[in-house]
Amino acid sequence: MTNFLDNTAIRIEFPVTNRMLYLDSAHQTPLCIRVRAALEQFFTEGYEMAGPKPVWLERVEVVRARLANFIGAAPDEIAYTKNTSEGLNIAANAIDLKPGDNVLMIEGDHPNNAYAWLNLKRKGVDIRFIKLETDVASAETFAPHIDSRTRVISLSHVTFHAGQRHDIASIGTLCKSRRLYLVVDAMQSVGVLPIDVKAMGVSMLAAGCHKGLLVPQGLGFLYVDRNLSELHPAYLATAGLENPPADFIARPDDLALRPGARRFELGNFNLPDIHALGASLTLITDIGTQSIEAHVINLGDKLIAGLDALGVGLAGPRDRRHRAHIYVLMLPMDWIPYFAKHNVRVSPERDGIRVSFGLFNNEADVDTLIALIRARLESQDCENSASALTCPLR
Ligand SMILES: Cc1ncc(COP(=O)(O)O)c(C=O)c1O
Protein backbone atom coordinates (compact mmCIF):
# COMPACT_ATOMS: atom_id res chain seq x y z
CA MET A 1 0.00 0.00 0.00
CA THR A 2 1.23 3.48 -0.86
CA ASN A 3 2.26 5.65 2.06
CA PHE A 4 0.99 9.14 1.43
CA LEU A 5 2.48 12.03 3.36
CA ASP A 6 0.23 13.01 6.26
CA ASN A 7 -0.04 16.64 5.23
CA THR A 8 -3.01 17.68 7.36
CA ALA A 9 -0.91 20.30 9.17
CA ILE A 10 0.65 21.45 5.90
CA ARG A 11 -2.80 21.99 4.40
CA ILE A 12 -3.65 24.35 7.25
CA GLU A 13 -0.59 26.40 6.24
CA PHE A 14 -2.13 26.85 2.78
CA PRO A 15 -5.52 28.62 3.05
CA VAL A 16 -6.09 27.97 -0.65
CA THR A 17 -7.00 24.39 0.31
CA ASN A 18 -10.22 25.73 1.88
CA ARG A 19 -11.13 27.78 -1.13
CA MET A 20 -10.58 25.64 -4.19
CA LEU A 21 -9.02 22.52 -5.59
CA TYR A 22 -5.67 23.97 -6.56
CA LEU A 23 -3.83 21.75 -9.04
CA ASP A 24 -1.60 24.34 -10.66
CA SER A 25 1.62 24.49 -8.64
CA ALA A 26 3.61 24.25 -11.87
CA HIS A 27 2.27 27.71 -12.63
CA GLN A 28 2.61 29.39 -9.23
CA THR A 29 2.21 27.98 -5.74
CA PRO A 30 -0.31 29.81 -3.56
CA LEU A 31 1.23 31.53 -0.56
CA CYS A 32 1.25 29.88 2.83
CA ILE A 33 0.73 31.45 6.23
CA ARG A 34 4.37 31.54 7.30
CA VAL A 35 5.48 33.13 4.01
CA ARG A 36 2.87 35.82 4.45
CA ALA A 37 4.03 36.35 8.05
CA ALA A 38 7.64 36.76 6.90
CA LEU A 39 6.56 39.31 4.30
CA GLU A 40 4.49 41.17 6.90
CA GLN A 41 7.42 41.24 9.31
CA PHE A 42 9.58 42.72 6.58
CA PHE A 43 6.99 45.35 5.67
CA THR A 44 6.46 46.26 9.33
CA GLU A 45 10.20 46.84 9.70
CA GLY A 46 10.11 48.97 6.55
CA TYR A 47 7.20 51.05 7.85
CA GLU A 48 8.60 51.59 11.29
CA MET A 49 12.22 52.41 10.53
CA ALA A 50 12.59 52.63 6.74
CA GLY A 51 14.46 49.41 6.98
CA PRO A 52 17.21 48.10 9.23
CA LYS A 53 19.32 47.53 6.10
CA PRO A 54 22.35 45.89 7.81
CA VAL A 55 19.98 43.43 9.51
CA TRP A 56 18.21 42.74 6.22
CA LEU A 57 21.53 42.20 4.46
CA GLU A 58 22.66 39.79 7.16
CA ARG A 59 19.49 37.81 6.57
CA VAL A 60 20.20 37.85 2.83
CA GLU A 61 23.43 35.98 3.57
CA VAL A 62 21.77 33.57 6.00
CA VAL A 63 19.18 32.66 3.36
CA ARG A 64 21.89 32.39 0.69
CA ALA A 65 23.75 29.86 2.85
CA ARG A 66 20.57 27.87 3.49
CA LEU A 67 19.62 27.90 -0.18
CA ALA A 68 23.13 26.74 -1.10
CA ASN A 69 22.94 23.91 1.41
CA PHE A 70 19.50 22.99 0.08
CA ILE A 71 20.98 22.17 -3.37
CA GLY A 72 24.33 20.79 -2.20
CA ALA A 73 26.32 23.93 -3.03
CA ALA A 74 28.48 26.38 -1.08
CA PRO A 75 27.16 29.89 -0.28
CA ASP A 76 29.67 31.53 -2.64
CA GLU A 77 28.25 29.45 -5.50
CA ILE A 78 24.84 31.16 -5.32
CA ALA A 79 23.87 34.45 -6.97
CA TYR A 80 20.43 35.95 -6.44
CA THR A 81 18.62 36.80 -9.65
CA LYS A 82 15.11 37.93 -10.45
CA ASN A 83 13.94 34.79 -12.25
CA THR A 84 14.99 31.75 -14.27
CA SER A 85 15.39 33.68 -17.53
CA GLU A 86 17.83 36.08 -15.97
CA GLY A 87 19.91 33.21 -14.57
CA LEU A 88 19.93 31.40 -17.92
CA ASN A 89 20.89 34.58 -19.78
CA ILE A 90 23.72 35.23 -17.32
CA ALA A 91 24.90 31.66 -17.92
CA ALA A 92 24.65 31.85 -21.71
CA ASN A 93 26.63 35.09 -21.86
CA ALA A 94 29.24 34.09 -19.28
CA ILE A 95 30.68 31.29 -21.41
CA ASP A 96 33.22 32.43 -23.99
CA LEU A 97 31.45 30.97 -27.04
CA LYS A 98 33.01 31.56 -30.45
CA PRO A 99 31.43 31.62 -33.92
CA GLY A 100 30.93 28.01 -35.02
CA ASP A 101 30.62 26.65 -31.47
CA ASN A 102 27.39 24.80 -30.80
CA VAL A 103 24.92 24.36 -27.95
CA LEU A 104 22.71 21.27 -27.68
CA MET A 105 19.15 21.58 -26.41
CA ILE A 106 15.94 19.53 -26.46
CA GLU A 107 13.33 20.52 -29.03
CA GLY A 108 10.30 22.09 -27.37
CA ASP A 109 12.01 22.86 -24.04
CA HIS A 110 10.97 26.03 -22.22
CA PRO A 111 11.31 29.10 -24.48
CA ASN A 112 12.98 31.08 -21.70
CA ASN A 113 15.86 28.66 -21.87
CA ALA A 114 15.86 28.45 -25.68
CA TYR A 115 15.90 32.22 -26.25
CA ALA A 116 18.80 32.80 -23.86
CA TRP A 117 20.91 30.68 -26.22
CA LEU A 118 19.21 31.63 -29.49
CA ASN A 119 20.25 35.22 -28.76
CA LEU A 120 23.84 34.03 -29.35
CA LYS A 121 23.07 33.20 -32.98
CA ARG A 122 24.01 36.78 -33.79
CA LYS A 123 27.56 35.90 -32.61
CA GLY A 124 27.61 32.90 -34.94
CA VAL A 125 26.87 30.31 -32.24
CA ASP A 126 24.90 27.34 -33.55
CA ILE A 127 21.96 26.28 -31.37
CA ARG A 128 20.92 22.70 -32.13
CA PHE A 129 17.59 21.29 -31.01
CA ILE A 130 17.45 17.54 -30.57
CA LYS A 131 14.16 15.71 -30.99
CA LEU A 132 13.40 13.61 -27.95
CA GLU A 133 12.67 10.04 -29.06
CA THR A 134 12.51 8.52 -25.56
CA ASP A 135 10.45 9.21 -22.44
CA VAL A 136 13.15 11.44 -20.98
CA ALA A 137 16.54 12.79 -22.01
CA SER A 138 19.73 11.13 -20.77
CA ALA A 139 23.38 10.98 -21.82
CA GLU A 140 22.35 8.70 -24.70
CA THR A 141 20.10 11.43 -26.09
CA PHE A 142 22.98 13.88 -26.46
CA ALA A 143 26.07 11.70 -27.03
CA PRO A 144 25.52 11.09 -30.79
CA HIS A 145 25.10 14.85 -31.40
CA ILE A 146 28.33 16.02 -29.75
CA ASP A 147 31.04 17.12 -32.16
CA SER A 148 34.34 18.96 -31.84
CA ARG A 149 32.58 22.35 -31.61
CA THR A 150 29.99 21.40 -28.97
CA ARG A 151 30.53 23.47 -25.83
CA VAL A 152 27.27 23.38 -23.89
CA ILE A 153 24.25 21.19 -23.16
CA SER A 154 21.28 23.03 -21.69
CA LEU A 155 17.91 21.62 -20.65
CA SER A 156 15.19 21.62 -18.02
CA HIS A 157 15.37 19.23 -15.10
CA VAL A 158 11.58 18.74 -15.17
CA THR A 159 9.64 19.96 -18.20
CA PHE A 160 6.70 22.30 -17.77
CA HIS A 161 4.72 20.93 -20.71
CA ALA A 162 4.65 17.17 -20.04
CA GLY A 163 6.40 16.69 -16.71
CA GLN A 164 9.36 14.68 -18.00
CA ARG A 165 12.10 14.37 -15.43
CA HIS A 166 15.29 14.26 -17.42
CA ASP A 167 18.25 12.20 -16.24
CA ILE A 168 20.51 15.12 -15.42
CA ALA A 169 23.09 13.05 -13.54
CA SER A 170 23.91 10.91 -16.59
CA ILE A 171 24.14 14.04 -18.75
CA GLY A 172 26.42 15.58 -16.11
CA THR A 173 28.77 12.60 -16.31
CA LEU A 174 28.79 12.88 -20.11
CA CYS A 175 29.53 16.61 -19.95
CA LYS A 176 32.42 16.06 -17.54
CA SER A 177 33.97 13.39 -19.77
CA ARG A 178 33.61 15.58 -22.90
CA ARG A 179 34.56 18.83 -21.11
CA LEU A 180 31.22 20.52 -21.84
CA TYR A 181 29.27 22.95 -19.73
CA LEU A 182 25.94 21.66 -18.41
CA VAL A 183 23.36 24.38 -17.77
CA VAL A 184 20.10 23.32 -16.12
CA ASP A 185 16.75 25.07 -15.80
CA ALA A 186 15.43 23.84 -12.44
CA MET A 187 12.39 26.11 -12.29
CA GLN A 188 9.97 23.19 -12.06
CA SER A 189 12.04 20.86 -9.92
CA VAL A 190 13.52 22.99 -7.16
CA GLY A 191 11.58 22.52 -3.92
CA VAL A 192 9.82 19.47 -5.35
CA LEU A 193 12.69 17.05 -6.02
CA PRO A 194 15.95 16.68 -4.13
CA ILE A 195 18.69 18.54 -6.00
CA ASP A 196 22.38 17.92 -5.47
CA VAL A 197 24.25 20.02 -8.01
CA LYS A 198 27.56 18.26 -7.36
CA ALA A 199 26.15 14.76 -7.72
CA MET A 200 24.36 15.88 -10.88
CA GLY A 201 27.53 17.37 -12.38
CA VAL A 202 25.88 20.68 -13.20
CA SER A 203 27.99 23.71 -14.22
CA MET A 204 25.24 26.30 -13.73
CA LEU A 205 21.66 25.90 -12.55
CA ALA A 206 18.99 28.57 -12.74
CA ALA A 207 15.54 28.73 -11.17
CA GLY A 208 12.88 31.10 -9.96
CA CYS A 209 11.44 30.76 -6.46
CA HIS A 210 7.69 31.11 -7.05
CA LYS A 211 6.80 27.47 -7.67
CA GLY A 212 8.37 24.76 -5.51
CA LEU A 213 10.07 27.36 -3.32
CA LEU A 214 6.71 28.92 -2.45
CA VAL A 215 7.39 32.67 -2.58
CA PRO A 216 5.85 35.45 -4.71
CA GLN A 217 7.25 36.01 -8.21
CA GLY A 218 10.35 38.15 -8.65
CA LEU A 219 13.16 36.16 -7.03
CA GLY A 220 15.43 33.59 -8.62
CA PHE A 221 18.90 32.21 -8.11
CA LEU A 222 21.81 30.96 -10.14
CA TYR A 223 24.22 28.27 -8.98
CA VAL A 224 27.68 28.59 -10.53
CA ASP A 225 30.28 25.86 -9.92
CA ARG A 226 33.11 27.62 -8.11
CA ASN A 227 35.73 25.85 -10.25
CA LEU A 228 34.51 27.75 -13.31
CA SER A 229 36.45 30.92 -12.62
CA GLU A 230 36.80 31.60 -16.37
CA LEU A 231 33.10 32.55 -16.60
CA HIS A 232 32.77 36.27 -17.07
CA PRO A 233 29.71 38.41 -16.31
CA ALA A 234 28.19 40.22 -19.28
CA TYR A 235 27.02 43.01 -16.96
CA LEU A 236 28.99 44.57 -14.15
CA ALA A 237 27.90 46.41 -11.03
CA THR A 238 29.65 47.26 -7.77
CA ALA A 239 28.28 44.05 -6.25
CA GLY A 240 30.38 42.05 -8.73
CA LEU A 241 33.72 43.64 -7.77
CA GLU A 242 36.35 42.23 -5.50
CA ASN A 243 37.25 45.72 -4.22
CA PRO A 244 34.15 47.89 -4.39
CA PRO A 245 35.24 51.55 -3.97
CA ALA A 246 34.43 52.70 -0.44
CA ASP A 247 33.95 56.30 -1.65
CA PHE A 248 31.55 55.19 -4.42
CA ILE A 249 33.80 56.60 -7.14
CA ALA A 250 34.44 54.07 -9.89
CA ARG A 251 38.09 52.95 -10.30
CA PRO A 252 38.84 52.32 -13.99
CA ASP A 253 42.10 50.59 -13.03
CA ASP A 254 40.56 48.00 -10.72
CA LEU A 255 37.95 45.81 -12.35
CA ALA A 256 38.93 42.66 -10.47
CA LEU A 257 35.90 40.46 -10.12
CA ARG A 258 34.60 39.13 -6.87
CA PRO A 259 35.30 35.41 -6.71
CA GLY A 260 32.35 33.04 -6.83
CA ALA A 261 28.81 33.49 -8.08
CA ARG A 262 28.41 36.93 -6.57
CA ARG A 263 30.35 38.41 -9.47
CA PHE A 264 27.11 37.94 -11.41
CA GLU A 265 24.92 39.89 -8.99
CA LEU A 266 23.58 43.31 -9.88
CA GLY A 267 22.50 46.02 -7.47
CA ASN A 268 20.02 45.75 -4.64
CA PHE A 269 18.15 42.58 -3.75
CA ASN A 270 14.52 41.56 -3.75
CA LEU A 271 14.50 41.83 0.04
CA PRO A 272 10.84 40.96 0.69
CA ASP A 273 11.10 37.78 -1.34
CA ILE A 274 14.37 36.76 0.28
CA HIS A 275 12.68 37.10 3.67
CA ALA A 276 9.81 34.98 2.36
CA LEU A 277 12.30 32.39 1.11
CA GLY A 278 13.80 32.07 4.58
CA ALA A 279 10.36 31.04 5.86
CA SER A 280 9.52 28.70 2.99
CA LEU A 281 12.89 26.93 3.18
CA THR A 282 12.14 26.10 6.81
CA LEU A 283 8.83 24.53 5.83
CA ILE A 284 10.32 22.60 2.91
CA THR A 285 13.39 21.34 4.76
CA ASP A 286 11.28 20.31 7.77
CA ILE A 287 9.21 18.11 5.46
CA GLY A 288 12.20 17.10 3.31
CA THR A 289 12.34 17.11 -0.47
CA GLN A 290 12.50 13.29 -0.52
CA SER A 291 9.10 13.19 1.18
CA ILE A 292 7.70 15.86 -1.14
CA GLU A 293 9.02 13.98 -4.16
CA ALA A 294 7.51 10.67 -2.99
CA HIS A 295 4.21 12.40 -2.17
CA VAL A 296 3.70 14.04 -5.55
CA ILE A 297 4.74 10.89 -7.42
CA ASN A 298 2.33 8.82 -5.29
CA LEU A 299 -0.43 11.28 -6.12
CA GLY A 300 0.60 10.83 -9.76
CA ASP A 301 0.21 7.03 -9.44
CA LYS A 302 -3.30 7.51 -8.12
CA LEU A 303 -4.14 10.00 -10.84
CA ILE A 304 -2.83 7.71 -13.60
CA ALA A 305 -4.84 4.77 -12.23
CA GLY A 306 -7.97 6.94 -12.24
CA LEU A 307 -7.31 8.17 -15.78
CA ASP A 308 -6.68 4.64 -17.01
CA ALA A 309 -10.00 3.51 -15.59
CA LEU A 310 -11.71 6.31 -17.51
CA GLY A 311 -9.72 5.83 -20.73
CA VAL A 312 -8.19 9.32 -20.55
CA GLY A 313 -4.64 9.50 -21.92
CA LEU A 314 -1.57 10.98 -20.27
CA ALA A 315 0.81 13.05 -22.42
CA GLY A 316 3.98 12.53 -20.37
CA PRO A 317 5.88 9.54 -18.96
CA ARG A 318 4.17 6.87 -16.83
CA ASP A 319 7.31 5.39 -15.26
CA ARG A 320 7.73 6.71 -11.69
CA ARG A 321 11.45 7.38 -12.30
CA HIS A 322 10.64 9.67 -15.19
CA ARG A 323 8.07 11.98 -13.66
CA ALA A 324 7.50 14.32 -10.72
CA HIS A 325 4.50 16.57 -9.98
CA ILE A 326 3.28 17.48 -13.50
CA TYR A 327 0.68 15.43 -15.38
CA VAL A 328 -0.85 16.44 -18.71
CA LEU A 329 -4.27 14.91 -19.33
CA MET A 330 -5.18 14.40 -22.96
CA LEU A 331 -8.39 16.35 -22.76
CA PRO A 332 -9.30 19.24 -25.05
CA MET A 333 -9.47 22.87 -23.96
CA ASP A 334 -13.24 22.97 -23.41
CA TRP A 335 -12.53 21.13 -20.15
CA ILE A 336 -10.86 24.23 -18.70
CA PRO A 337 -14.14 26.14 -18.15
CA TYR A 338 -15.74 22.95 -16.82
CA PHE A 339 -13.02 22.60 -14.19
CA ALA A 340 -13.22 26.33 -13.41
CA LYS A 341 -16.99 26.04 -12.90
CA HIS A 342 -16.28 23.35 -10.32
CA ASN A 343 -13.66 25.47 -8.58
CA VAL A 344 -10.71 23.48 -9.85
CA ARG A 345 -7.60 25.33 -10.97
CA VAL A 346 -5.54 23.65 -13.71
CA SER A 347 -3.62 24.99 -16.75
CA PRO A 348 -4.06 24.61 -20.49
CA GLU A 349 -0.95 23.00 -21.96
CA ARG A 350 0.37 21.98 -25.40
CA ASP A 351 -1.06 18.47 -25.42
CA GLY A 352 -3.98 18.84 -23.05
CA ILE A 353 -4.77 19.98 -19.53
CA ARG A 354 -1.97 20.24 -17.02
CA VAL A 355 -2.55 19.03 -13.47
CA SER A 356 0.33 19.76 -11.11
CA PHE A 357 0.62 18.81 -7.46
CA GLY A 358 2.06 20.73 -4.56
CA LEU A 359 3.00 19.56 -1.08
CA PHE A 360 -0.48 20.54 0.16
CA ASN A 361 -2.46 18.31 -2.24
CA ASN A 362 -3.81 15.00 -0.97
CA GLU A 363 -5.50 11.80 -2.14
CA ALA A 364 -8.95 13.34 -1.74
CA ASP A 365 -7.95 16.01 -4.25
CA VAL A 366 -7.23 13.31 -6.82
CA ASP A 367 -10.54 11.56 -6.00
CA THR A 368 -12.41 14.83 -6.54
CA LEU A 369 -10.72 15.46 -9.86
CA ILE A 370 -11.36 11.94 -11.13
CA ALA A 371 -15.00 12.10 -10.00
CA LEU A 372 -15.44 15.37 -11.92
CA ILE A 373 -13.93 13.90 -15.06
CA ARG A 374 -16.12 10.81 -14.74
CA ALA A 375 -19.23 12.91 -14.22
CA ARG A 376 -18.64 14.93 -17.35
CA LEU A 377 -17.77 11.93 -19.45
CA GLU A 378 -21.02 10.29 -18.38
CA SER A 379 -23.09 13.40 -18.75
CA GLN A 380 -25.46 14.52 -21.46
CA ASP A 381 -23.06 17.40 -21.96
CA CYS A 382 -20.47 14.98 -23.19
CA GLU A 383 -22.93 12.95 -25.26
CA ASN A 384 -23.91 16.08 -27.16
CA SER A 385 -20.39 17.24 -27.73
CA ALA A 386 -19.36 17.55 -31.34
CA SER A 387 -15.76 16.75 -30.49
CA ALA A 388 -14.87 13.07 -30.30
CA LEU A 389 -11.87 14.04 -28.18
CA THR A 390 -14.18 15.52 -25.58
CA CYS A 391 -15.44 12.01 -24.84
CA PRO A 392 -12.35 9.85 -24.50
CA LEU A 393 -14.56 6.92 -23.45
CA ARG A 394 -16.02 6.60 -26.90
C1 LIG B 1 10.95 25.11 -17.02
C2 LIG B 1 10.62 26.57 -16.83
N1 LIG B 1 11.56 27.51 -17.02
C3 LIG B 1 11.30 28.81 -16.85
C4 LIG B 1 10.04 29.24 -16.48
C5 LIG B 1 9.75 30.68 -16.26
O1 LIG B 1 10.84 31.52 -16.42
P1 LIG B 1 11.00 32.80 -15.49
O2 LIG B 1 11.28 32.32 -14.10
O3 LIG B 1 12.11 33.55 -16.07
O4 LIG B 1 9.71 33.57 -15.57
C6 LIG B 1 9.02 28.30 -16.29
C7 LIG B 1 7.64 28.66 -15.92
O5 LIG B 1 7.26 29.63 -15.41
C8 LIG B 1 9.33 26.94 -16.46
O6 LIG B 1 8.38 26.02 -16.29
CSV table of N, CA and C and ligand atoms in Angstrom, one decimal, residues 83-85 110 112 156 158 160 185 187-188 210-211, ligand 1:
chain,number,residue,atom,x,y,z
A,83,ASN,N,14.7,35.9,-11.8
A,83,ASN,CA,13.9,34.8,-12.3
A,83,ASN,C,14.8,33.8,-13.0
A,84,THR,N,14.2,32.8,-13.5
A,84,THR,CA,15.0,31.8,-14.3
A,84,THR,C,15.6,32.3,-15.5
A,85,SER,N,14.9,33.1,-16.3
A,85,SER,CA,15.4,33.7,-17.5
A,85,SER,C,16.6,34.5,-17.3
A,110,HIS,N,11.6,24.7,-22.6
A,110,HIS,CA,11.0,26.0,-22.2
A,110,HIS,C,11.6,27.2,-23.0
A,112,ASN,N,12.1,30.2,-22.4
A,112,ASN,CA,13.0,31.1,-21.7
A,112,ASN,C,14.4,30.5,-21.6
A,156,SER,N,15.9,21.6,-19.3
A,156,SER,CA,15.2,21.6,-18.0
A,156,SER,C,15.4,20.3,-17.2
A,158,VAL,N,12.9,19.3,-15.0
A,158,VAL,CA,11.6,18.7,-15.2
A,158,VAL,C,10.9,19.7,-16.2
A,160,PHE,N,8.0,21.7,-18.2
A,160,PHE,CA,6.7,22.3,-17.8
A,160,PHE,C,5.5,21.8,-18.6
A,185,ASP,N,17.9,24.3,-16.2
A,185,ASP,CA,16.7,25.1,-15.8
A,185,ASP,C,16.0,24.2,-14.8
A,187,MET,N,13.6,25.4,-12.8
A,187,MET,CA,12.4,26.1,-12.3
A,187,MET,C,11.3,25.2,-11.8
A,188,GLN,N,11.1,24.1,-12.5
A,188,GLN,CA,10.0,23.2,-12.1
A,188,GLN,C,10.4,22.2,-11.0
A,210,HIS,N,9.1,31.0,-7.3
A,210,HIS,CA,7.7,31.1,-7.1
A,210,HIS,C,6.9,29.8,-7.3
A,211,LYS,N,7.6,28.7,-7.5
A,211,LYS,CA,6.8,27.5,-7.7
A,211,LYS,C,7.1,26.6,-6.4
B,1,LIG,C1,11.0,25.1,-17.0
B,1,LIG,C2,10.6,26.6,-16.8
B,1,LIG,N1,11.6,27.5,-17.0
B,1,LIG,C3,11.3,28.8,-16.8
B,1,LIG,C4,10.0,29.2,-16.5
B,1,LIG,C5,9.7,30.7,-16.3
B,1,LIG,O1,10.8,31.5,-16.4
B,1,LIG,P1,11.0,32.8,-15.5
B,1,LIG,O2,11.3,32.3,-14.1
B,1,LIG,O3,12.1,33.5,-16.1
B,1,LIG,O4,9.7,33.6,-15.6
B,1,LIG,C6,9.0,28.3,-16.3
B,1,LIG,C7,7.6,28.7,-15.9
B,1,LIG,O5,7.3,29.6,-15.4
B,1,LIG,C8,9.3,26.9,-16.5
B,1,LIG,O6,8.4,26.0,-16.3
